[in-house]
XYZ file of N, CA and C in Angstrom:
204
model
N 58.181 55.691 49.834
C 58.682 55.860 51.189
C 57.650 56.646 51.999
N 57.363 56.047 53.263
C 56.272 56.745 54.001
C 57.149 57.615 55.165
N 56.176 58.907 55.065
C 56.606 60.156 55.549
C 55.847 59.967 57.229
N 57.017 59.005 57.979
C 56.571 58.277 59.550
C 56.083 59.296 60.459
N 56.374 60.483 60.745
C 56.026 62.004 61.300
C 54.832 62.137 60.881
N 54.889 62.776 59.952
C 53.273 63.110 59.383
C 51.829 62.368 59.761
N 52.234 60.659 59.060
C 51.544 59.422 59.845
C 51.311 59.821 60.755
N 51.913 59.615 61.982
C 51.782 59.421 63.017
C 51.015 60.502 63.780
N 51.346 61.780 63.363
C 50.526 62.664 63.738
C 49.102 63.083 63.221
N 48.827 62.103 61.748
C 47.231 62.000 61.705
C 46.518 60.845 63.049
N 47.399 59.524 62.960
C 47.161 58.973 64.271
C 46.830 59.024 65.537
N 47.832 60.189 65.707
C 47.593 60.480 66.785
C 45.805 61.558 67.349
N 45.781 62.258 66.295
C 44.966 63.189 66.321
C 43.345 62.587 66.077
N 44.003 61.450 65.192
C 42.437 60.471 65.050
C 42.280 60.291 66.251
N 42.939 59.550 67.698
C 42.408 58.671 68.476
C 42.376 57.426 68.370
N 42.640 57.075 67.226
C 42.607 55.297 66.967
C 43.820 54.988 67.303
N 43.958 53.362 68.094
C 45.137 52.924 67.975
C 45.695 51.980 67.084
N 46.859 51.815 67.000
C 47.582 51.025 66.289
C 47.044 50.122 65.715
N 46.341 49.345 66.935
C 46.199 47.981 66.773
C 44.628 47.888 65.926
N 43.969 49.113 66.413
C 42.795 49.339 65.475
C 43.065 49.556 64.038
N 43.509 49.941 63.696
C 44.558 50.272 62.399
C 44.882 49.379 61.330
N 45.053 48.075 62.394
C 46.170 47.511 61.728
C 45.229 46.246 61.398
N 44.165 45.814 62.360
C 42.708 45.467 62.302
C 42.018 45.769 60.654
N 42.174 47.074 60.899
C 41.042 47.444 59.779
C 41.741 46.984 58.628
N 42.968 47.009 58.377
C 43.903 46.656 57.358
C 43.809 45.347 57.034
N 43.590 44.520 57.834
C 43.591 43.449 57.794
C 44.959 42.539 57.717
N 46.061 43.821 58.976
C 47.555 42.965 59.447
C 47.642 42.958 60.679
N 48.691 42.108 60.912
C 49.041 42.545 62.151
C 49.202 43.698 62.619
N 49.679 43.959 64.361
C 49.995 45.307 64.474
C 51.293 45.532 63.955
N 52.437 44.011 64.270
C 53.584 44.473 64.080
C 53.385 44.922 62.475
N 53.276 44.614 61.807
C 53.403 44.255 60.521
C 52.784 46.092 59.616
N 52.125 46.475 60.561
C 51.311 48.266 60.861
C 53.177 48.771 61.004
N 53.583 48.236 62.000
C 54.654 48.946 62.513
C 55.847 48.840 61.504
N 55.869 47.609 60.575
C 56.891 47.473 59.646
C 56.570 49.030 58.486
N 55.093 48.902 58.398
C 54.999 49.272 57.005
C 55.163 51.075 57.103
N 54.654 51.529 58.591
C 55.312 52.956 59.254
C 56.379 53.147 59.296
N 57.635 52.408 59.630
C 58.925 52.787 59.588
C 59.424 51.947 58.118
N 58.843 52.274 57.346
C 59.421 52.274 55.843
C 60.448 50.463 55.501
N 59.835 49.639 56.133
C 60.660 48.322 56.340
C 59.555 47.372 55.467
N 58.821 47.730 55.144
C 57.858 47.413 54.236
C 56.490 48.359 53.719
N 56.518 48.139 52.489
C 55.455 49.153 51.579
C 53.420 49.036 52.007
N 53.054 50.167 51.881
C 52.032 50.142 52.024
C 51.057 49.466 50.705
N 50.116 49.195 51.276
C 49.537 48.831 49.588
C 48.385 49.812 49.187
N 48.335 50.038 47.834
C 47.579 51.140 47.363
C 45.636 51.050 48.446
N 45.252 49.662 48.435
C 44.225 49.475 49.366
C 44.136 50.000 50.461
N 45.367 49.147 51.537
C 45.873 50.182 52.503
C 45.746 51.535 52.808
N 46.558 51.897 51.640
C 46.556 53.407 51.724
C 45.416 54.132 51.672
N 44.218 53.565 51.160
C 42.822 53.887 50.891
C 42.203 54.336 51.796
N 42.290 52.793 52.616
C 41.730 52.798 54.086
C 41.865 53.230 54.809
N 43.622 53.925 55.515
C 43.945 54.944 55.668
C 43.710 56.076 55.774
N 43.725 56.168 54.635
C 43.067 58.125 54.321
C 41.648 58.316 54.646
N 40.744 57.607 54.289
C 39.440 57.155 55.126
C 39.292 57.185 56.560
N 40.332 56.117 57.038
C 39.968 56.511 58.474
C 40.627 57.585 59.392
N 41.498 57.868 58.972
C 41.948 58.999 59.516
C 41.851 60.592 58.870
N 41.203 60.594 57.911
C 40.382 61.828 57.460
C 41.873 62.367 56.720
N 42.590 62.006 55.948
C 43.869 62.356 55.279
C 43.100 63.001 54.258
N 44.029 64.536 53.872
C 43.707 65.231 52.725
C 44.672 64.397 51.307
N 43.823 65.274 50.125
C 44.512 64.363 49.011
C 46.015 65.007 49.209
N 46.157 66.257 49.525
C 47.444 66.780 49.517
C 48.290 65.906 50.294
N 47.917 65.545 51.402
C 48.761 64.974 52.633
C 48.949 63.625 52.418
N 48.289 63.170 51.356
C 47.945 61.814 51.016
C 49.399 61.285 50.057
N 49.328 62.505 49.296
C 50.935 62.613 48.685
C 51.939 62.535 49.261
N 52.027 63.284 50.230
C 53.091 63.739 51.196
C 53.822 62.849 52.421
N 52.337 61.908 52.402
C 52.618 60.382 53.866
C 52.985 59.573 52.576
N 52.368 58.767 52.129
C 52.766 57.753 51.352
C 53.807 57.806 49.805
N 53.801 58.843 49.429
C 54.468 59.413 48.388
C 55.949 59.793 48.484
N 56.336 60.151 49.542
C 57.961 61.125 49.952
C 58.539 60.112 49.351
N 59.916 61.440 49.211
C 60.746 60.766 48.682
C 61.973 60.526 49.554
C-alpha cells in the first residue's frame, strides 16, 4: 500500500510533473494516478525509478511504497 501524502510531497518538492513521471515509467498519467491512490500496485522497477528521480531516502522508500 502506497503512503499517497508522503508521495506526493516528494513530488511536489521535486518539481516534476505527473505526467513527467508517468513518462519516465513508461504509463500513462492516469494509470501514475491509479497506482498513487493505492487502486493499483507499483512495480518493484517503478519503484526504482522513483526513488531515483525524486531523490527518495532508503528510509522513506519503506515508508511510500511499503505502509501498511
Amino acid at each position: 500500500m502506497t503512503n499517497t501524502p508522503l508521495l506526493e510531497e516528494y513530488i511536489k518538492k521535486s518539481g516534476y510533473k505527473k505526467s513527467h513521471l508517468a513518462k519516465a515509467l513508461g504509463i500513462s498519467r492516469y494509470y501514475f494516478t491509479l497506482k498513487c491512490s493505492n487502486k493499483a500496485e507499483f512495480k518493484a522497477s517503478e519503484i526504482d525509478i522513483l526513488c531515483k528521480l525524486l531523490n527518495i531516502s532508503v528510509r522513506d522508500r519503506m515508508a511510500i511504497f511499503f505502509a501498511n
